[in-house]
């Protein structure tokens, strides 16, 4: 695959960013794409390694045929590369922007710390596909007469809906929000992925026969029973939205919020949606503390800087990870090592081995976060307490399970011990007849690429359930 000696002759080169001083002045994407010739050079580094761990279960959950489309790009056949990429991934322009690229960690060249720039090549293929007009609606030639409801229009719901429509079913997507996309639209900031990419996929899906119903909160405004009665199958892709609650002393103080309402409000603001009835969550002129060390916390950091925060501290209870992993002990799995996100690089002060003991305030408003260093068991060490000044605090400790009120209160619906909808990844069927579940609602909070995989596999399972067999890929 690629040029036989490419990995020996060509250095790894990644796309660059606008300077932090420039990019924090706006909410647009700031990655500077590589020219096509350089993308082809990077694709040529794919080294015919024999066993391509990059698209195995440890590298790419949707099994993108990475060596194949690297070779096609190297040889100038971008259109065939696009067809190959779309055969496994409905939305490569999404994953090419926001996936953390476990494929690159699993690349054989990562044993030398110079993996192929797979994510960069993927985004380049997807973007060129739209530019050249290669992506068009693919409506089914024959309709089955079967009607399917998909609840939630995040990446799992969108992928499932598109696959089912292409199989000839009448697909209806029910979305609580005014627009499609789920956390792709409302959770992930525009500076990581602008939302017009979602809009054009929605337009493509509508041309393929998918009907979107917005402002429908199934289980609240519309009973789940009603959907079950009116459709031949129903797929739940509602996501995992219940935040992990640390129950900190002082958490009730004004100025302390969970991360997701903050990100959602800013995304609505950027998307010109009405936020006038919401309490404004703005970091301008404030000292901000973000509790948590994951992607959501990092998104809060970048958003706060763009709103004009005076300072941003990020608290992580984990110790400082090693700068470099032990390749022979970890590869091709995702390693724990020191990583700096683009948002953190914009000026965040990061505190590791820091437990949050409580939140202090005056006259009902937060003034500081009380912390302490922790030992190897993540227990606070007496005498190491310290305060961080704070006017605004965001709790970003992940999500524990789907929201239980409403839809999940359906009679007979089994919930697993983690609080997720119980369904096997073999058929995605729940304990309720003709009701299926996929994505974070089933597996727990995870990556967009896993959501797309689950949506595609659930579509194949539903198609088999309805028709007795399926030509959809699994």
CSV table of C-alpha atoms in Angstrom, one decimal:
chain,number,residue,atom,x,y,z
A,1,UNK,CA,0.0,0.0,0.0
A,2,UNK,CA,1.2,3.5,-0.8
A,3,UNK,CA,4.8,3.9,-1.9
A,4,UNK,CA,7.0,1.0,-1.0
A,5,UNK,CA,9.7,3.2,0.4
A,6,UNK,CA,7.4,6.2,1.3
A,7,UNK,CA,7.7,5.8,5.0
A,8,UNK,CA,11.5,5.9,4.7
A,9,UNK,CA,11.7,8.9,2.4
A,10,UNK,CA,8.8,11.2,3.6
A,11,UNK,CA,8.5,12.7,7.1
A,12,UNK,CA,5.1,12.7,8.9
A,13,UNK,CA,3.5,16.1,8.4
A,14,UNK,CA,0.3,17.2,10.1
A,15,UNK,CA,-2.0,20.1,9.3
A,16,UNK,CA,-1.1,23.2,11.2
A,17,UNK,CA,-3.4,25.5,13.2
A,18,UNK,CA,-3.9,29.3,13.1
A,19,UNK,CA,-1.9,30.9,16.0
A,20,UNK,CA,-3.7,30.8,19.3
A,21,UNK,CA,-3.8,34.6,19.5
A,22,UNK,CA,-5.8,34.6,16.3
A,23,UNK,CA,-8.1,31.6,16.7
A,24,UNK,CA,-9.4,32.6,20.1
A,25,UNK,CA,-11.0,35.6,18.5
A,26,UNK,CA,-13.6,33.5,16.7
A,27,UNK,CA,-15.6,30.3,16.8
A,28,UNK,CA,-14.7,29.0,13.3
A,29,UNK,CA,-12.5,26.1,12.5
A,30,UNK,CA,-8.8,27.0,12.6
A,31,UNK,CA,-7.1,24.0,11.0
A,32,UNK,CA,-5.1,24.9,7.9
A,33,UNK,CA,-5.6,22.0,5.4
A,34,UNK,CA,-2.6,20.5,3.6
A,35,UNK,CA,-2.5,20.8,-0.2
A,36,UNK,CA,-3.6,17.8,-2.2
A,37,UNK,CA,0.0,16.9,-3.2
A,38,UNK,CA,1.1,16.8,0.4
A,39,UNK,CA,-1.9,14.7,1.4
A,40,UNK,CA,-0.8,12.3,-1.3
A,41,UNK,CA,2.7,12.3,0.1
A,42,UNK,CA,1.4,11.5,3.5
A,43,UNK,CA,-0.9,8.7,2.2
A,44,UNK,CA,2.2,7.2,0.4
A,45,UNK,CA,3.8,6.6,3.8
A,46,UNK,CA,1.3,3.7,4.4
A,47,UNK,CA,3.9,0.9,4.4
A,48,UNK,CA,2.2,-2.4,3.5
A,49,UNK,CA,2.7,-3.6,7.0
A,50,UNK,CA,1.1,-7.0,6.5
A,51,UNK,CA,-1.4,-6.8,9.4
A,52,UNK,CA,-3.0,-3.4,9.2
A,53,UNK,CA,-3.9,-2.8,12.9
A,54,UNK,CA,-5.2,0.6,12.0
A,55,UNK,CA,-8.5,-0.8,10.8
A,56,UNK,CA,-8.7,-3.7,13.2
A,57,UNK,CA,-10.9,-3.6,16.3
A,58,UNK,CA,-8.2,-1.6,18.3
A,59,UNK,CA,-7.7,1.0,15.6
A,60,UNK,CA,-11.0,1.9,13.8
A,61,UNK,CA,-14.3,0.8,15.2
A,62,UNK,CA,-16.1,1.2,11.8
A,63,UNK,CA,-13.3,-0.7,10.1
A,64,UNK,CA,-12.3,2.0,7.6
A,65,UNK,CA,-10.2,0.3,4.9
A,66,UNK,CA,-7.4,2.7,5.6
A,67,UNK,CA,-4.5,1.1,3.6
A,68,UNK,CA,-6.8,0.9,0.5
A,69,UNK,CA,-7.8,4.6,0.4
A,70,UNK,CA,-4.3,5.7,1.3
A,71,UNK,CA,-3.1,3.8,-1.8
A,72,UNK,CA,-5.8,5.3,-3.9
A,73,UNK,CA,-5.0,8.8,-2.8
A,74,UNK,CA,-1.3,8.2,-3.4
A,75,UNK,CA,-2.1,7.1,-7.0
A,76,UNK,CA,-4.4,10.1,-7.6
A,77,UNK,CA,-7.7,8.2,-7.6
A,78,UNK,CA,-9.5,10.4,-5.2
A,79,UNK,CA,-13.0,9.5,-6.4
A,80,UNK,CA,-12.5,5.8,-5.8
A,81,UNK,CA,-10.9,6.6,-2.4
A,82,UNK,CA,-14.1,8.5,-1.6
A,83,UNK,CA,-16.3,5.5,-2.6
A,84,UNK,CA,-14.1,3.2,-0.5
A,85,UNK,CA,-14.2,5.5,2.5
A,86,UNK,CA,-18.0,6.0,2.3
A,87,UNK,CA,-18.5,2.2,2.1
A,88,UNK,CA,-17.7,2.0,5.8
A,89,UNK,CA,-18.3,5.5,7.1
A,90,UNK,CA,-21.4,7.6,6.4
A,91,UNK,CA,-19.9,10.8,7.7
A,92,UNK,CA,-16.1,10.9,7.3
A,93,UNK,CA,-16.0,14.7,7.4
A,94,UNK,CA,-17.2,14.4,11.0
A,95,UNK,CA,-14.7,11.8,12.1
A,96,UNK,CA,-11.9,13.4,10.1
A,97,UNK,CA,-12.4,16.5,12.3
A,98,UNK,CA,-13.3,15.2,15.8
A,99,UNK,CA,-12.2,11.6,16.1
A,100,UNK,CA,-9.1,11.2,18.4
A,101,UNK,CA,-7.7,8.8,15.8
A,102,UNK,CA,-7.1,5.5,17.6
A,103,UNK,CA,-6.1,4.3,14.1
A,104,UNK,CA,-3.0,6.4,14.3
A,105,UNK,CA,-2.0,5.0,17.6
A,106,UNK,CA,-2.5,1.5,16.2
A,107,UNK,CA,-0.4,2.3,13.0
A,108,UNK,CA,2.7,0.2,12.7
A,109,UNK,CA,4.8,3.3,12.2
A,110,UNK,CA,3.7,4.6,15.6
A,111,UNK,CA,6.2,2.1,17.0
A,112,UNK,CA,8.7,4.8,15.9
A,113,UNK,CA,6.3,7.7,16.9
A,114,UNK,CA,5.7,8.7,13.2
A,115,UNK,CA,2.3,7.2,12.3
A,116,UNK,CA,0.6,7.8,9.0
A,117,UNK,CA,-1.5,11.0,9.2
A,118,UNK,CA,-4.7,8.9,8.7
A,119,UNK,CA,-7.1,11.4,10.1
A,120,UNK,CA,-5.7,14.2,7.9
A,121,UNK,CA,-6.1,12.0,4.8
A,122,UNK,CA,-9.6,11.0,5.8
A,123,UNK,CA,-10.7,14.6,6.2
A,124,UNK,CA,-9.1,15.6,2.9
A,125,UNK,CA,-10.9,12.8,1.0
A,126,UNK,CA,-14.3,13.8,2.6
A,127,UNK,CA,-13.9,17.5,1.9
A,128,UNK,CA,-12.7,16.9,-1.7
A,129,UNK,CA,-15.7,14.6,-2.2
A,130,UNK,CA,-18.1,17.4,-1.5
A,131,UNK,CA,-16.1,20.0,-3.4
A,132,UNK,CA,-16.1,17.8,-6.5
A,133,UNK,CA,-19.8,16.8,-6.3
A,134,UNK,CA,-19.1,13.1,-5.8
A,135,UNK,CA,-21.5,12.9,-2.8
A,136,UNK,CA,-25.0,12.7,-3.9
A,137,UNK,CA,-28.3,11.4,-2.5
A,138,UNK,CA,-28.7,7.6,-2.9
A,139,UNK,CA,-32.4,6.9,-2.7
A,140,UNK,CA,-33.5,3.3,-2.7
A,141,UNK,CA,-34.7,2.0,-6.1
A,142,UNK,CA,-37.4,-0.2,-4.4
A,143,UNK,CA,-39.4,0.7,-1.3
A,144,UNK,CA,-40.2,-2.0,1.2
A,145,UNK,CA,-43.4,-0.5,2.6
A,146,UNK,CA,-42.0,-0.8,6.2
A,147,UNK,CA,-41.9,2.2,8.5
A,148,UNK,CA,-39.1,2.8,11.0
A,149,UNK,CA,-38.7,5.4,13.7
A,150,UNK,CA,-35.3,6.6,14.9
A,151,UNK,CA,-35.3,8.5,18.2
A,152,UNK,CA,-32.4,11.0,18.3
A,153,UNK,CA,-30.4,12.5,15.4
A,154,UNK,CA,-26.9,12.3,16.8
A,155,UNK,CA,-24.3,10.3,14.9
A,156,UNK,CA,-25.8,6.9,15.8
A,157,UNK,CA,-29.3,8.0,14.8
A,158,UNK,CA,-28.2,9.7,11.6
A,159,UNK,CA,-26.1,6.7,10.5
A,160,UNK,CA,-28.9,4.3,11.2
A,161,UNK,CA,-31.5,6.4,9.5
A,162,UNK,CA,-29.4,6.8,6.3
A,163,UNK,CA,-28.7,3.1,6.1
A,164,UNK,CA,-32.3,2.1,6.6
A,165,UNK,CA,-33.6,4.6,4.0
A,166,UNK,CA,-31.1,3.3,1.5
A,167,UNK,CA,-32.5,-0.2,2.2
A,168,UNK,CA,-35.9,1.1,1.1
A,169,UNK,CA,-37.7,1.7,4.4
A,170,UNK,CA,-39.8,4.8,5.3
A,171,UNK,CA,-37.6,6.3,8.0
A,172,UNK,CA,-38.8,9.0,10.4
A,173,UNK,CA,-36.3,10.7,12.8
A,174,UNK,CA,-37.7,12.2,16.0
A,175,UNK,CA,-35.4,14.9,17.5
A,176,UNK,CA,-36.0,16.8,20.7
A,177,UNK,CA,-34.0,19.9,19.5
A,178,UNK,CA,-34.8,22.4,16.8
A,179,UNK,CA,-32.1,21.0,14.5
A,180,UNK,CA,-30.4,17.6,13.8
A,181,UNK,CA,-27.0,16.5,15.0
A,182,UNK,CA,-27.3,15.8,18.7
A,183,UNK,CA,-24.0,16.4,20.5
A,184,UNK,CA,-22.3,16.9,17.2
A,185,UNK,CA,-24.3,20.2,16.9
A,186,UNK,CA,-25.0,21.2,20.5
A,187,UNK,CA,-22.0,19.7,22.4
A,188,UNK,CA,-19.0,20.0,20.2
A,189,UNK,CA,-17.9,23.6,19.6
A,190,UNK,CA,-17.9,25.1,16.2
A,191,UNK,CA,-14.2,25.7,16.4
A,192,UNK,CA,-13.8,21.9,16.2
A,193,UNK,CA,-16.5,21.2,13.7
A,194,UNK,CA,-18.7,23.8,12.0
A,195,UNK,CA,-22.4,22.9,11.7
A,196,UNK,CA,-22.9,23.3,8.0
A,197,UNK,CA,-21.3,19.9,7.6
A,198,UNK,CA,-24.3,18.5,9.5
A,199,UNK,CA,-26.8,20.6,7.5
A,200,UNK,CA,-25.7,19.2,4.1
A,201,UNK,CA,-25.8,15.6,5.4
A,202,UNK,CA,-29.4,16.2,6.6
A,203,UNK,CA,-30.2,17.6,3.1
A,204,UNK,CA,-28.7,14.5,1.5
A,205,UNK,CA,-30.7,12.2,3.9
A,206,UNK,CA,-34.0,14.1,3.2
A,207,UNK,CA,-33.4,13.6,-0.5
A,208,UNK,CA,-33.0,9.9,0.2
A,209,UNK,CA,-36.4,9.8,1.8
A,210,UNK,CA,-35.7,10.4,5.5
A,211,UNK,CA,-38.2,12.6,7.3
A,212,UNK,CA,-37.0,14.7,10.3
A,213,UNK,CA,-39.4,15.7,13.0
A,214,UNK,CA,-38.0,18.4,15.3
A,215,UNK,CA,-39.1,19.5,18.7
A,216,UNK,CA,-40.4,16.0,19.6
A,217,UNK,CA,-39.2,14.8,23.0
A,218,UNK,CA,-40.2,11.1,23.0
A,219,UNK,CA,-41.4,10.1,26.4
A,220,UNK,CA,-42.3,13.6,27.3
A,221,UNK,CA,-44.2,15.3,24.5
A,222,UNK,CA,-44.9,12.1,22.6
A,223,UNK,CA,-45.4,8.7,24.2
A,224,UNK,CA,-43.0,6.0,23.2
A,225,UNK,CA,-46.0,3.7,22.9
A,226,UNK,CA,-47.4,5.9,20.1
A,227,UNK,CA,-44.2,5.4,18.1
A,228,UNK,CA,-44.2,1.7,18.7
A,229,UNK,CA,-47.8,1.4,17.5
A,230,UNK,CA,-47.2,3.6,14.4
A,231,UNK,CA,-44.0,2.0,13.2
A,232,UNK,CA,-42.8,-1.5,12.3
A,233,UNK,CA,-39.6,-0.9,14.3
A,234,UNK,CA,-38.2,1.8,16.6
A,235,UNK,CA,-34.6,2.5,17.3
A,236,UNK,CA,-33.5,4.5,20.3
A,237,UNK,CA,-30.4,6.6,19.9
A,238,UNK,CA,-30.9,9.2,22.6
A,239,UNK,CA,-27.4,9.4,23.9
A,240,UNK,CA,-26.0,9.4,27.4
A,241,UNK,CA,-26.9,12.7,29.1
A,242,UNK,CA,-27.1,12.3,32.8
A,243,UNK,CA,-23.9,14.1,34.2
A,244,UNK,CA,-21.8,12.5,36.8
A,245,UNK,CA,-22.5,14.4,40.1
A,246,UNK,CA,-19.5,14.9,42.4
A,247,UNK,CA,-21.8,16.2,45.2
A,248,UNK,CA,-19.3,18.9,46.2
A,249,UNK,CA,-19.8,21.2,49.2
A,250,UNK,CA,-20.8,24.6,47.7
A,251,UNK,CA,-21.9,23.1,44.4
A,252,UNK,CA,-25.2,25.0,44.8
A,253,UNK,CA,-23.5,28.4,44.6
A,254,UNK,CA,-24.3,30.8,41.8
A,255,UNK,CA,-21.6,30.5,39.1
A,256,UNK,CA,-21.3,26.7,39.4
A,257,UNK,CA,-22.6,24.8,36.4
A,258,UNK,CA,-22.4,21.5,34.6
A,259,UNK,CA,-20.3,21.7,31.4
A,260,UNK,CA,-22.9,20.6,28.9
A,261,UNK,CA,-25.5,23.5,29.4
A,262,UNK,CA,-22.6,25.9,29.0
A,263,UNK,CA,-21.5,24.3,25.7
A,264,UNK,CA,-25.0,23.9,24.4
A,265,UNK,CA,-25.9,27.5,25.1
A,266,UNK,CA,-22.8,28.8,23.2
A,267,UNK,CA,-23.4,26.5,20.3
A,268,UNK,CA,-27.0,27.8,20.1
A,269,UNK,CA,-25.6,31.3,20.2
A,270,UNK,CA,-23.2,30.7,17.4
A,271,UNK,CA,-26.0,28.9,15.4
A,272,UNK,CA,-28.3,32.0,15.8
A,273,UNK,CA,-30.8,30.1,17.9
A,274,UNK,CA,-32.8,32.0,20.6
A,275,UNK,CA,-31.1,31.9,24.0
A,276,UNK,CA,-32.8,35.0,25.4
A,277,UNK,CA,-34.8,32.9,27.9
A,278,UNK,CA,-31.7,31.2,29.3
A,279,UNK,CA,-29.5,32.4,32.1
A,280,UNK,CA,-26.5,33.8,30.3
A,281,UNK,CA,-23.4,31.6,30.8
A,282,UNK,CA,-20.5,33.8,29.8
A,283,UNK,CA,-16.8,33.7,30.8
A,284,UNK,CA,-15.9,37.3,29.7
A,285,UNK,CA,-13.8,39.0,32.3
A,286,UNK,CA,-14.0,36.0,34.7
A,287,UNK,CA,-11.6,33.5,36.3
A,288,UNK,CA,-12.8,30.1,35.2
A,289,UNK,CA,-12.1,26.7,36.7
A,290,UNK,CA,-13.0,23.5,34.8
A,291,UNK,CA,-13.2,20.3,36.9
A,292,UNK,CA,-12.3,17.3,34.8
A,293,UNK,CA,-9.7,16.2,32.4
A,294,UNK,CA,-11.6,14.9,29.3
A,295,UNK,CA,-12.7,16.2,26.0
A,296,UNK,CA,-15.8,18.0,27.4
A,297,UNK,CA,-13.6,19.8,29.9
A,298,UNK,CA,-11.2,20.8,27.1
A,299,UNK,CA,-14.1,22.1,25.0
A,300,UNK,CA,-15.1,24.3,28.0
A,301,UNK,CA,-11.5,25.7,28.1
A,302,UNK,CA,-11.6,26.7,24.5
A,303,UNK,CA,-15.0,28.2,24.7
A,304,UNK,CA,-14.1,30.2,27.8
A,305,UNK,CA,-11.0,31.7,26.1
A,306,UNK,CA,-13.1,32.7,23.1
A,307,UNK,CA,-15.6,34.4,25.4
A,308,UNK,CA,-12.8,36.5,26.9
A,309,UNK,CA,-12.0,34.7,30.2
A,310,UNK,CA,-9.2,36.3,32.3
A,311,UNK,CA,-7.8,32.9,33.3
A,312,UNK,CA,-8.7,29.2,32.9
A,313,UNK,CA,-7.6,26.5,35.3
A,314,UNK,CA,-8.3,22.8,34.5
A,315,UNK,CA,-8.3,20.3,37.4
A,316,UNK,CA,-7.5,16.7,36.8
A,317,UNK,CA,-7.4,14.1,39.6
A,318,UNK,CA,-5.1,11.9,37.6
A,319,UNK,CA,-1.3,12.2,37.9
A,320,UNK,CA,0.7,13.7,35.1
A,321,UNK,CA,0.9,11.0,32.5
A,322,UNK,CA,4.2,9.9,31.0
A,323,UNK,CA,5.4,11.9,28.0
A,324,UNK,CA,5.8,8.7,26.0
A,325,UNK,CA,4.2,5.3,26.4
A,326,UNK,CA,6.0,1.9,26.5
A,327,UNK,CA,5.3,0.9,22.9
A,328,UNK,CA,6.0,-2.8,23.3
A,329,UNK,CA,3.7,-3.0,26.3
A,330,UNK,CA,0.8,-0.9,24.9
A,331,UNK,CA,0.8,-0.8,21.1
A,332,UNK,CA,-1.6,-1.1,19.2
A,333,UNK,CA,-3.9,-0.1,22.0
A,334,UNK,CA,-4.8,3.5,23.0
A,335,UNK,CA,-2.0,4.6,25.4
A,336,UNK,CA,-2.2,6.8,28.4
A,337,UNK,CA,0.3,9.6,27.8
A,338,UNK,CA,0.6,13.3,28.1
A,339,UNK,CA,-1.6,15.0,25.6
A,340,UNK,CA,-2.3,18.7,25.0
A,341,UNK,CA,-5.5,19.7,23.2
A,342,UNK,CA,-5.6,22.7,21.0
A,343,UNK,CA,-7.8,24.4,23.6
A,344,UNK,CA,-5.4,23.7,26.4
A,345,UNK,CA,-2.6,25.1,24.3
A,346,UNK,CA,-4.4,28.4,24.2
A,347,UNK,CA,-3.3,29.2,27.7
A,348,UNK,CA,-5.0,26.9,30.3
A,349,UNK,CA,-3.3,26.3,33.6
A,350,UNK,CA,-3.5,22.5,34.2
A,351,UNK,CA,-3.4,21.0,37.7
A,352,UNK,CA,-2.8,17.3,37.9
A,353,UNK,CA,-3.2,15.0,41.0
A,354,UNK,CA,-5.7,17.6,42.2
A,355,UNK,CA,-8.8,16.6,44.0
A,356,UNK,CA,-11.7,19.1,44.3
A,357,UNK,CA,-12.7,19.3,48.0
A,358,UNK,CA,-15.4,21.9,47.6
A,359,UNK,CA,-16.4,25.3,46.3
A,360,UNK,CA,-16.3,28.4,48.4
A,361,UNK,CA,-18.3,31.5,48.0
A,362,UNK,CA,-19.5,34.8,49.3
A,363,UNK,CA,-23.0,36.2,49.3
A,364,UNK,CA,-24.2,33.1,47.4
A,365,UNK,CA,-21.7,33.4,44.6
A,366,UNK,CA,-18.6,31.3,43.9
A,367,UNK,CA,-15.3,32.9,44.8
A,368,UNK,CA,-12.8,29.9,44.8
A,369,UNK,CA,-12.4,26.2,44.4
A,370,UNK,CA,-10.7,24.3,47.2
A,371,UNK,CA,-8.4,21.6,46.1
A,372,UNK,CA,-5.8,19.2,47.5
A,373,UNK,CA,-3.1,17.0,46.1
A,374,UNK,CA,-3.8,13.3,46.0
A,375,UNK,CA,-1.8,10.1,46.6
A,376,UNK,CA,-1.5,7.1,44.4
A,377,UNK,CA,-5.0,6.0,45.4
A,378,UNK,CA,-6.4,9.4,44.6
A,379,UNK,CA,-7.0,10.3,48.2
A,380,UNK,CA,-6.4,13.9,49.4
A,381,UNK,CA,-3.1,14.4,51.2
A,382,UNK,CA,-3.6,16.3,54.4
A,383,UNK,CA,-1.8,19.6,54.5
A,384,UNK,CA,-1.7,20.0,50.7
A,385,UNK,CA,-4.9,22.1,50.4
A,386,UNK,CA,-4.9,25.1,48.1
A,387,UNK,CA,-7.4,27.6,46.7
A,388,UNK,CA,-7.9,28.7,43.0
A,389,UNK,CA,-9.8,31.9,42.5
A,390,UNK,CA,-13.0,31.4,40.5
A,391,UNK,CA,-15.9,33.4,39.3
A,392,UNK,CA,-17.2,30.6,37.1
A,393,UNK,CA,-16.9,26.8,37.6
A,394,UNK,CA,-17.8,24.1,35.2
A,395,UNK,CA,-18.2,20.4,36.2
A,396,UNK,CA,-17.0,18.2,33.4
A,397,UNK,CA,-16.8,14.7,34.8
A,398,UNK,CA,-18.5,12.7,32.1
A,399,UNK,CA,-21.9,11.1,31.9
A,400,UNK,CA,-23.2,8.1,33.8
A,401,UNK,CA,-26.2,6.9,31.7
A,402,UNK,CA,-29.1,8.1,29.6
A,403,UNK,CA,-31.8,10.4,31.2
A,404,UNK,CA,-34.2,7.9,32.8
A,405,UNK,CA,-37.3,10.2,33.0
A,406,UNK,CA,-39.7,9.8,30.1
A,407,UNK,CA,-38.6,7.4,27.4
A,408,UNK,CA,-36.7,4.9,29.5
A,409,UNK,CA,-39.8,4.4,31.8
A,410,UNK,CA,-41.4,2.3,29.2
A,411,UNK,CA,-42.9,-0.8,30.7
A,412,UNK,CA,-40.8,-3.9,30.3
A,413,UNK,CA,-37.6,-2.0,29.1
A,414,UNK,CA,-34.6,-3.7,30.7
A,415,UNK,CA,-31.8,-1.4,32.0
A,416,UNK,CA,-28.3,-2.8,32.6
A,417,UNK,CA,-26.3,-2.4,35.8
A,418,UNK,CA,-24.7,0.8,34.5
A,419,UNK,CA,-28.1,2.4,33.8
A,420,UNK,CA,-27.9,2.0,30.0
A,421,UNK,CA,-30.6,0.4,27.9
A,422,UNK,CA,-29.9,-3.3,27.8
A,423,UNK,CA,-29.3,-4.6,24.3
A,424,UNK,CA,-26.8,-6.9,22.7
A,425,UNK,CA,-24.4,-5.6,20.1
A,426,UNK,CA,-25.3,-8.7,18.1
A,427,UNK,CA,-28.8,-7.6,17.2
A,428,UNK,CA,-29.3,-4.3,19.2
A,429,UNK,CA,-32.8,-5.6,20.3
A,430,UNK,CA,-34.1,-4.5,23.7
A,431,UNK,CA,-36.4,-6.4,26.0
A,432,UNK,CA,-39.4,-4.7,24.3
A,433,UNK,CA,-40.7,-6.2,21.0
A,434,UNK,CA,-39.6,-4.2,17.9
A,435,UNK,CA,-37.7,-1.7,20.0
A,436,UNK,CA,-33.9,-1.4,19.4
A,437,UNK,CA,-31.2,0.7,21.0
A,438,UNK,CA,-27.8,1.9,19.8
A,439,UNK,CA,-25.0,4.4,20.5
A,440,UNK,CA,-24.3,5.9,23.8
A,441,UNK,CA,-27.7,5.1,25.1
A,442,UNK,CA,-26.7,1.4,24.9
A,443,UNK,CA,-23.0,1.3,25.3
A,444,UNK,CA,-22.4,4.4,27.6
A,445,UNK,CA,-20.6,7.6,26.7
A,446,UNK,CA,-18.1,7.0,23.9
A,447,UNK,CA,-16.7,8.3,20.6
A,448,UNK,CA,-18.5,9.5,17.6
A,449,UNK,CA,-16.9,6.8,15.5
A,450,UNK,CA,-18.4,4.1,17.9
A,451,UNK,CA,-21.8,5.8,17.5
A,452,UNK,CA,-21.6,5.6,13.8
A,453,UNK,CA,-20.6,1.9,14.0
A,454,UNK,CA,-23.5,1.1,16.3
A,455,UNK,CA,-26.0,3.0,14.1
A,456,UNK,CA,-24.9,1.1,11.0
A,457,UNK,CA,-25.0,-2.2,12.7
A,458,UNK,CA,-28.4,-1.6,14.3
A,459,UNK,CA,-29.7,-0.6,10.9
A,460,UNK,CA,-28.6,-4.0,9.5
A,461,UNK,CA,-30.2,-5.8,12.4
A,462,UNK,CA,-33.5,-3.9,12.0
A,463,UNK,CA,-33.5,-4.5,8.2
A,464,UNK,CA,-33.0,-8.2,8.9
A,465,UNK,CA,-35.8,-8.2,11.5
A,466,UNK,CA,-38.2,-6.6,9.1
A,467,UNK,CA,-37.2,-8.4,5.9
A,468,UNK,CA,-35.7,-11.7,7.0
A,469,UNK,CA,-32.3,-10.8,5.5
A,470,UNK,CA,-30.3,-7.7,4.7
A,471,UNK,CA,-27.8,-6.5,2.2
A,472,UNK,CA,-26.6,-3.7,4.5
A,473,UNK,CA,-23.0,-4.1,5.7
A,474,UNK,CA,-22.4,-5.0,9.3
